[in-house]
Structure formats: structure tokens, C-alpha cells
Coordinates of C-alpha atoms in Angstrom, one line a residue:
M18 CA -110.8 59.6 -3.1
T19 CA -113.0 61.6 -5.1
D20 CA -114.7 64.5 -3.3
V21 CA -118.4 63.9 -2.5
S22 CA -120.6 66.6 -3.4
P23 CA -122.5 69.3 -1.3
A24 CA -125.9 68.0 -2.3
L25 CA -124.7 64.2 -2.0
A26 CA -123.2 65.1 1.5
L27 CA -126.5 66.5 2.8
R28 CA -128.4 63.6 1.9
L29 CA -125.7 61.3 4.1
R30 CA -126.0 63.8 6.8
Q31 CA -129.9 63.9 6.8
Q32 CA -129.8 60.0 6.3
A33 CA -127.2 59.9 9.3
L34 CA -130.3 62.1 11.5
L35 CA -132.9 60.2 10.7
S36 CA -130.9 57.2 11.8
D37 CA -130.2 58.9 15.1
F38 CA -133.7 60.1 16.5
G39 CA -135.2 56.6 15.4
V40 CA -133.3 55.4 18.3
E41 CA -134.5 58.5 20.4
A42 CA -138.0 57.8 19.1
L43 CA -137.9 54.5 20.0
R44 CA -136.9 55.2 23.2
A45 CA -139.0 58.7 24.1
T46 CA -141.2 58.0 27.3
E47 CA -142.8 61.7 26.5
L48 CA -144.1 63.2 23.1
L49 CA -143.6 67.3 24.1
P50 CA -140.3 66.6 24.5
L51 CA -139.8 64.0 21.4
L52 CA -141.5 66.9 19.4
H53 CA -139.2 69.7 20.6
R54 CA -136.0 67.3 19.2
A55 CA -137.7 66.0 15.9
V56 CA -138.3 70.2 14.6
E57 CA -134.7 71.1 16.6
L58 CA -132.7 68.3 13.8
C59 CA -135.0 68.7 11.2
A60 CA -134.4 72.3 10.6
E61 CA -130.3 71.0 10.8
G62 CA -131.4 68.4 8.3
M63 CA -133.0 71.0 5.7
K64 CA -130.6 73.9 6.9
A65 CA -134.0 75.3 7.3
E66 CA -134.2 78.5 10.2
F67 CA -137.2 77.2 11.1
C68 CA -139.0 74.3 12.0
K69 CA -142.7 73.6 13.7
A70 CA -144.7 70.5 14.5
L71 CA -148.6 71.4 14.7
E72 CA -151.3 69.5 16.7
Y73 CA -154.9 68.8 15.6
S74 CA -157.1 70.1 17.3
R75 CA -160.8 68.1 15.9
E76 CA -163.5 69.9 17.7
Q77 CA -161.8 73.3 16.2
D78 CA -160.6 72.3 13.1
C79 CA -157.4 74.2 13.8
L80 CA -153.6 73.0 14.2
L81 CA -151.2 74.3 17.6
I82 CA -148.3 74.9 17.2
C83 CA -146.8 72.7 19.7
A84 CA -143.3 72.7 18.9
G85 CA -140.9 74.5 17.0
V86 CA -137.3 75.9 16.4
G87 CA -136.3 79.7 15.5
W88 CA -139.8 81.2 16.8
K89 CA -140.5 84.2 18.8
D90 CA -141.2 83.5 22.0
D91 CA -145.4 83.8 22.2
V92 CA -145.7 81.4 19.1
V93 CA -144.7 78.2 20.6
G94 CA -147.9 76.1 22.3
K95 CA -150.1 79.3 21.6
A96 CA -149.8 80.4 17.8
I97 CA -153.0 78.6 15.7
I98 CA -153.2 78.2 12.2
G99 CA -156.1 77.4 10.2
A100 CA -156.7 73.5 9.1
D101 CA -158.6 74.3 6.1
L102 CA -157.4 73.5 2.8
A103 CA -156.6 76.8 1.8
S104 CA -154.0 76.5 4.3
P105 CA -150.4 74.5 3.5
A106 CA -150.6 72.8 6.5
G107 CA -154.2 72.0 6.2
Y108 CA -154.4 70.7 2.9
A109 CA -151.3 68.1 3.7
L110 CA -153.4 67.1 6.9
K111 CA -156.5 67.0 5.1
T112 CA -155.4 65.2 2.1
G113 CA -152.5 63.0 3.0
Q114 CA -150.1 64.9 0.3
P115 CA -147.2 66.5 1.3
V116 CA -147.1 70.0 0.4
I117 CA -144.1 72.1 -1.0
S118 CA -144.1 75.8 -1.6
N119 CA -141.3 77.5 -2.9
H120 CA -142.3 81.2 -3.0
L121 CA -145.1 82.1 -0.4
Q122 CA -145.3 85.9 -2.0
V123 CA -146.8 84.7 -5.2
E124 CA -148.8 81.3 -4.4
T125 CA -152.2 81.1 -5.2
R126 CA -153.0 77.4 -4.7
F127 CA -152.7 78.8 -0.8
R128 CA -153.1 81.6 1.7
T129 CA -149.9 82.7 3.6
P130 CA -151.1 82.2 6.9
Q131 CA -150.5 85.4 9.3
I132 CA -148.0 83.8 11.3
M133 CA -146.0 83.3 8.9
A134 CA -146.0 87.0 7.0
D135 CA -145.0 88.0 10.3
H136 CA -141.7 85.9 10.2
G137 CA -141.2 86.6 7.0
I138 CA -141.4 83.0 5.5
K139 CA -140.7 82.8 1.7
R140 CA -141.0 79.2 1.5
A141 CA -142.1 75.9 3.1
I142 CA -142.8 72.6 3.1
N143 CA -145.2 70.4 5.0
V144 CA -145.7 66.6 5.4
L145 CA -148.0 64.5 7.3
I146 CA -148.0 63.0 10.9
A147 CA -150.0 60.0 11.0
N148 CA -150.8 57.0 13.4
R149 CA -153.6 54.2 13.7
D150 CA -155.7 56.5 15.7
G151 CA -155.6 58.9 13.0
H152 CA -153.6 61.8 11.9
Y153 CA -151.9 64.0 14.9
G154 CA -150.6 66.9 12.6
V155 CA -148.2 68.6 10.3
L156 CA -144.4 68.6 10.5
E157 CA -143.3 71.6 8.3
V158 CA -140.0 73.4 7.5
D159 CA -139.7 77.4 6.7
D160 CA -137.0 79.4 5.6
T161 CA -136.9 83.4 5.2
R162 CA -133.7 82.9 2.0
E163 CA -134.8 82.5 -1.5
G164 CA -134.2 78.9 -2.5
K165 CA -135.6 75.6 -3.4
F166 CA -136.8 72.5 -1.1
E167 CA -136.7 69.5 -3.3
E168 CA -139.1 66.2 -3.5
A169 CA -136.0 64.0 -2.2
D170 CA -136.6 66.8 0.7
I171 CA -139.8 65.0 1.2
A172 CA -138.6 62.0 2.2
F173 CA -136.5 63.0 5.0
M174 CA -138.9 65.2 6.3
Q175 CA -141.9 62.3 6.1
G176 CA -138.9 59.4 7.9
F177 CA -139.1 62.4 10.9
A178 CA -143.3 62.1 10.5
N179 CA -143.5 58.5 10.1
L180 CA -140.8 58.1 13.0
L181 CA -142.9 60.4 15.3
G182 CA -146.2 58.8 14.6
G183 CA -145.1 55.2 15.2
A184 CA -143.7 57.0 18.9
I185 CA -147.3 59.0 19.2
E186 CA -148.8 55.9 18.7
R187 CA -147.1 53.4 21.3
Q188 CA -146.9 56.1 24.1
R189 CA -150.6 56.4 23.4
G190 CA -151.1 52.4 23.8
E191 CA -148.9 52.5 26.4
A192 CA -150.8 55.0 28.2
R193 CA -154.3 53.5 27.8
L194 CA -152.7 50.0 28.6
K195 CA -151.3 51.7 32.1
A196 CA -155.1 53.0 32.5
A197 CA -156.8 49.7 31.8
L198 CA -154.4 48.4 34.5
E199 CA -155.1 50.6 37.1
R200 CA -158.6 50.3 36.4
Q201 CA -158.3 46.7 37.0
D202 CA -156.3 46.7 40.1
L203 CA -158.9 49.8 41.5
L204 CA -161.6 46.7 40.8
S205 CA -159.6 44.4 42.6
R206 CA -159.5 46.5 45.3
E207 CA -162.3 47.8 45.6
M208 CA -164.0 44.0 44.9
S209 CA -161.7 42.8 48.2
H210 CA -163.1 45.9 50.2
R211 CA -166.6 45.0 49.2
V212 CA -165.7 41.1 50.2
K213 CA -164.5 42.8 53.5
N214 CA -167.7 44.8 54.5
S215 CA -170.2 41.6 53.5
L216 CA -167.7 39.9 56.2
A217 CA -168.6 41.8 58.5
V218 CA -172.4 42.0 58.1
V219 CA -172.4 38.3 58.5
A220 CA -170.0 38.2 61.6
G221 CA -172.4 41.1 62.8
F222 CA -175.4 38.3 62.7
L223 CA -173.5 35.8 64.0
A224 CA -172.7 37.9 66.8
L225 CA -176.3 38.5 67.2
Q226 CA -177.4 35.1 66.6
A227 CA -174.8 33.8 69.4
R228 CA -176.1 36.4 71.8
G229 CA -179.9 35.2 71.6
S230 CA -179.1 32.0 71.9
D231 CA -179.4 30.2 75.4
D232 CA -177.8 26.8 74.7
E233 CA -174.0 27.3 75.6
K234 CA -172.4 25.1 72.9
V235 CA -174.5 26.7 70.2
K236 CA -173.6 30.2 71.2
E237 CA -170.0 28.9 71.7
A238 CA -170.2 27.2 68.1
L239 CA -171.8 30.7 66.5
V240 CA -168.6 32.5 68.1
D241 CA -166.1 30.4 66.9
A242 CA -168.1 31.0 63.4
R243 CA -167.8 34.6 64.0
T244 CA -164.3 34.3 64.8
R245 CA -163.3 32.7 61.6
V246 CA -165.6 34.9 59.5
E247 CA -163.8 37.9 61.2
A248 CA -160.2 36.1 60.7
V249 CA -161.1 36.2 56.8
A250 CA -162.4 39.9 56.5
A251 CA -159.3 41.1 58.1
V252 CA -157.3 38.9 55.7
H253 CA -159.3 41.1 52.7
D254 CA -159.0 44.1 54.6
Q255 CA -154.9 43.8 54.6
L256 CA -155.1 42.5 51.2
W257 CA -156.7 45.5 49.3
R258 CA -154.4 48.2 51.6
Q259 CA -151.1 46.3 49.8
P260 CA -149.6 48.0 46.9
T261 CA -150.0 45.8 44.2
L262 CA -152.3 43.0 44.2
G263 CA -150.7 40.6 42.1
A264 CA -148.1 39.7 44.7
I265 CA -147.8 40.3 48.1
D266 CA -144.6 41.1 50.6
V267 CA -145.3 38.5 52.7
S268 CA -143.2 40.9 56.0
G269 CA -145.8 43.5 55.8
F270 CA -148.8 41.5 55.0
L271 CA -148.5 39.6 58.7
E272 CA -146.8 42.2 60.3
A273 CA -150.5 43.7 60.1
L274 CA -152.7 40.8 60.1
C275 CA -150.1 40.5 63.7
G276 CA -150.9 44.1 64.7
K277 CA -154.9 43.8 64.3
L278 CA -154.5 40.3 66.4
Q279 CA -152.6 41.7 69.0
E280 CA -155.4 44.8 69.1
S281 CA -157.7 41.7 70.5
A282 CA -155.4 39.9 72.7
R283 CA -154.0 42.9 75.6
R284 CA -152.7 40.3 77.9
N285 CA -150.6 38.8 75.4
V286 CA -147.6 40.0 73.1
I287 CA -147.9 39.1 69.3
R288 CA -144.0 39.5 67.8
C289 CA -143.9 39.0 64.2
E290 CA -140.4 38.6 62.9
T291 CA -139.9 37.9 59.0
V292 CA -138.3 38.5 55.5
R293 CA -139.3 40.4 53.1
L294 CA -140.7 38.8 50.2
D295 CA -142.8 38.2 47.8
I296 CA -145.6 36.2 47.6
P297 CA -148.1 35.4 44.9
A298 CA -151.7 37.0 45.9
D299 CA -154.1 33.7 45.8
L300 CA -151.9 31.9 48.3
A301 CA -152.1 35.7 50.5
I302 CA -155.8 34.5 51.8
P303 CA -154.9 31.0 52.9
L304 CA -151.7 31.9 54.8
G305 CA -153.2 34.8 56.5
L306 CA -156.0 32.4 57.9
F307 CA -153.8 30.0 58.5
V308 CA -151.7 31.9 60.9
N309 CA -155.0 33.8 62.2
E310 CA -155.9 30.7 63.5
L311 CA -152.8 29.2 65.2
V312 CA -152.3 32.7 66.9
T313 CA -155.6 32.6 67.7
N314 CA -156.2 29.2 69.4
A315 CA -152.2 30.6 71.4
I316 CA -154.6 33.4 72.9
K317 CA -157.6 31.0 73.9
Y318 CA -155.0 28.3 75.5
A319 CA -151.6 28.9 75.9
Y320 CA -151.5 31.4 78.9
P321 CA -154.7 30.5 81.2
D322 CA -153.4 31.7 83.8
G323 CA -151.7 34.9 82.9
E324 CA -150.3 36.5 79.9
G325 CA -147.6 35.8 77.6
E326 CA -145.5 36.0 74.5
I327 CA -146.8 34.4 71.2
R328 CA -144.5 34.7 68.3
V329 CA -145.0 34.5 64.5
T330 CA -141.8 34.0 62.4
A331 CA -141.7 33.6 58.1
R332 CA -137.8 32.7 56.5
P333 CA -136.5 31.2 53.7
H334 CA -136.0 27.4 53.8
E335 CA -132.2 26.0 52.3
E336 CA -134.1 23.8 50.1
G337 CA -136.6 26.6 48.7
G338 CA -139.8 27.7 49.7
L339 CA -140.2 29.9 53.2
V340 CA -141.1 28.5 57.1
I341 CA -143.7 30.0 58.6
G342 CA -144.0 29.8 62.7
V343 CA -146.4 30.3 65.6
A344 CA -145.2 29.3 68.7
D345 CA -145.9 30.3 72.4
D346 CA -144.4 28.8 75.8
G347 CA -147.4 28.3 77.2
A348 CA -149.4 25.4 79.0
G349 CA -149.1 23.0 75.8
L350 CA -151.0 20.7 73.8
P351 CA -152.7 18.4 75.8
D352 CA -151.3 14.7 76.4
G353 CA -152.1 11.7 74.3
F354 CA -153.7 15.1 71.4
D355 CA -152.3 15.2 67.7
P356 CA -152.6 17.7 66.5
T357 CA -151.8 16.4 62.5
Q358 CA -154.3 14.0 62.5
A359 CA -157.8 14.1 61.6
R360 CA -159.4 12.0 63.6
S361 CA -158.1 13.3 67.1
A362 CA -158.0 17.0 66.2
S363 CA -160.5 19.8 67.0
L364 CA -162.3 21.7 64.0
G365 CA -159.9 24.6 64.8
M366 CA -156.8 22.0 64.0
R367 CA -158.6 20.2 61.7
I368 CA -158.8 23.8 59.5
I369 CA -155.6 23.9 60.4
N370 CA -154.5 21.0 58.2
N371 CA -156.2 21.8 55.3
L372 CA -154.7 25.3 55.4
G373 CA -151.5 23.7 55.9
R374 CA -152.2 21.6 52.6
Q375 CA -153.2 24.5 50.1
L376 CA -149.6 25.9 51.4
G377 CA -147.7 22.8 50.6
G378 CA -148.2 21.8 54.5
P379 CA -148.3 18.8 55.6
L380 CA -147.9 21.0 59.6
T381 CA -145.3 20.2 62.0
V382 CA -145.1 20.1 65.7
A383 CA -142.0 20.7 67.7
P384 CA -141.1 18.0 69.9
D385 CA -139.9 18.4 73.7
V386 CA -140.4 21.6 73.7
K387 CA -142.2 24.3 76.4
G388 CA -145.1 25.4 75.0
A389 CA -146.8 24.8 71.4
H390 CA -144.6 25.5 68.3
F391 CA -146.3 25.3 65.2
S392 CA -144.3 25.4 61.8
L393 CA -145.3 24.7 58.4
R394 CA -142.9 24.6 55.0
M395 CA -144.5 27.0 52.6
V396 CA -143.5 25.9 48.2
L397 CA -143.2 29.1 46.1
P398 CA -143.9 29.2 42.6
S399 CA -140.5 29.3 40.4

């Protein structure tokens, strides 16, 4: 087998380093560590003493050494190089053309930046780091030893620069997407919060109207309307407090709602036993109103002579979906009263049945039990 020449071995090693870095660039989530890794591998592949990545500042028209290997401690993150055409790095940045300078001490095309003179740099090679958002900066390899950078070295370094440019572009795109999602989430929460506040104002108007009425039936109707508006406001209040708005944890949502209902039910104990399960946000409002209406009815009618317990449950159904239950051990339903029939049901029960249908209903009532036991199987999207 023929021995591989040193030049070919170097190019093969460069290709291996470039391949390995490509995997890292695809996985990278932070830019600065990736830049540091790039200059390390680039210096190794070029067998050079120094390598640096320079970030361009449009406002100041200069290049900051943001990552580097071989340089003194006060260089990386602090030293600045001019980005004008008289600077090798500036020329590569402004023209997009790679620059090879193998004899900086006698170079007539460019001036030697002071930082490079201080380190005794004799030769340098620069390539542009670019992406669709514009030029990020320059990747540069330097050395104090005599030698010669070649055209083939440009291909190796440009490969690193291109991978860096792609990674920068991806990370910036992900950052913009994250910011847009966060803004959308903020706007959704603000909207839900404002809806809740607006509904609270409406409830206040209804309360004022009820206090000003001398007709007991009108007053009762206005109080009921106010209670339902407050229920909608309470549901929106819980929605905007959730960690995410796309999906709602039914356990935390119902526990918070029951806690709110407990504040106005001093004589009763409201217990909430639910599983942790995410449901679509568009089901949260009808679910909250459904539970609110049934619990409110139980508070009003279940225990006319004293205090008692009201239980809210949510558990998985063996055939899929979620079973929601509201139960008490009180007086039970009036004789002949069928809450599932629209003609015989009260306005409140008609509302409950309509909400049940939105959740996938129908509403069912357990027979031959003490108190009133309501349940409904929610149909969840697969």
C-alpha cells in the first residue's frame, strides 16, 4: 500500500474536522461556544498557532475578536480591529473575497493591525462568515512562523465559515420565532385578562340594576345573570394564569376554579379530585362554566337546612376521554324533575345541557342515590 503524502494527509484531516464540526453546528443552541469550537478545530486543521472569529459591528464599523485560540488573555472579547479596506479582515468583510497574506512584514496592500504586530504574526488568511441576514464577520487564521497558506486552505476555512453562517442564521431564526411566540402568548394572556375585567364591569352593572329594582323576580333574574357573568370572568381569570394557553392542565384548572367557588360557599365544603391531564384550551371555557353552574346549583339547593359537601371529580374513561362529575349528598332533585329534558328543565339546567353538548355530552344523572350526582363524558381530540 502506497504511503499517503503529508499534503494529502493534511487535507484528509481537514475534511474529517470539517465533517465533525458540521454535526456540532447542527446541534448547537448557543453561538459563542460554537465559535470557540470552530477556532480550535480550524487552527488544528491548518496547523496554525492562532485563529480568531471576528464579529462585525455596523454602528462602529469595526470587528470585535469574539472567539480565539493562541491569543493573550486580554484579547478575546475585548480587542477591536478596523473593518476598512486597508485591513485584511476588513477587506474580506467588505468585498466578500478571501485574503491570503503570507508576508505581512512586507505587505503593501494592507496595514498590519496592531494586535497582530504585538503577537509577531507573519502570515494570515481571512474568509467571510455570511448568512442571509448579512455579513456576520470574518474567520481568520494567523501564524508567527514562516510558511505559506495556499488556495486549498481557503476551501477548508470557507467550509467552517459557511457552517458558522448557517448556524448563526438558524439560531437567529429560532430566536425570532421564540420571541414571536412569547409575544403571541403575552397578547393572548392580556386579551383574556381584559375580557375578565370587562366582564367584571358588566357584573357590577347588573348588581347595581338588581339593587335598584323593586320587582323580586326581576331582581332574582338580574342576580342570576350577574352570577353567570362572574362565572365567565372567573374562567377567563384562570385561563390567563395557566402556564400555557394552547393546552390546559385540567387538574390545576378545576382546583383553582373550585377554590374560587369555595370563597362564596362558606357553609359548604367543595372537594376537587382530578387527574393531571392536558385538554385543548377551547374546551376549558365550556368545562369551567359547566362545573361552575352545577356547583353553584348545589350551593343554592343541595343543603337548605345546613352545610354539606360538594364533590368535583375528573377521571379518565376506560373507552377514552374524561368523565367530569359533580355530586352532593343533599336533598336531591325534585320529584318528576328531569334535568336532561329541555321542556321540564330550568334555565340553569338548559345552560348545563348546552355546555354538556359542547363538551361531547350528554349529561347523565345517577339514579337511586342520596343527593344529586351529575356526570358527563368529555370527548377529547385524539
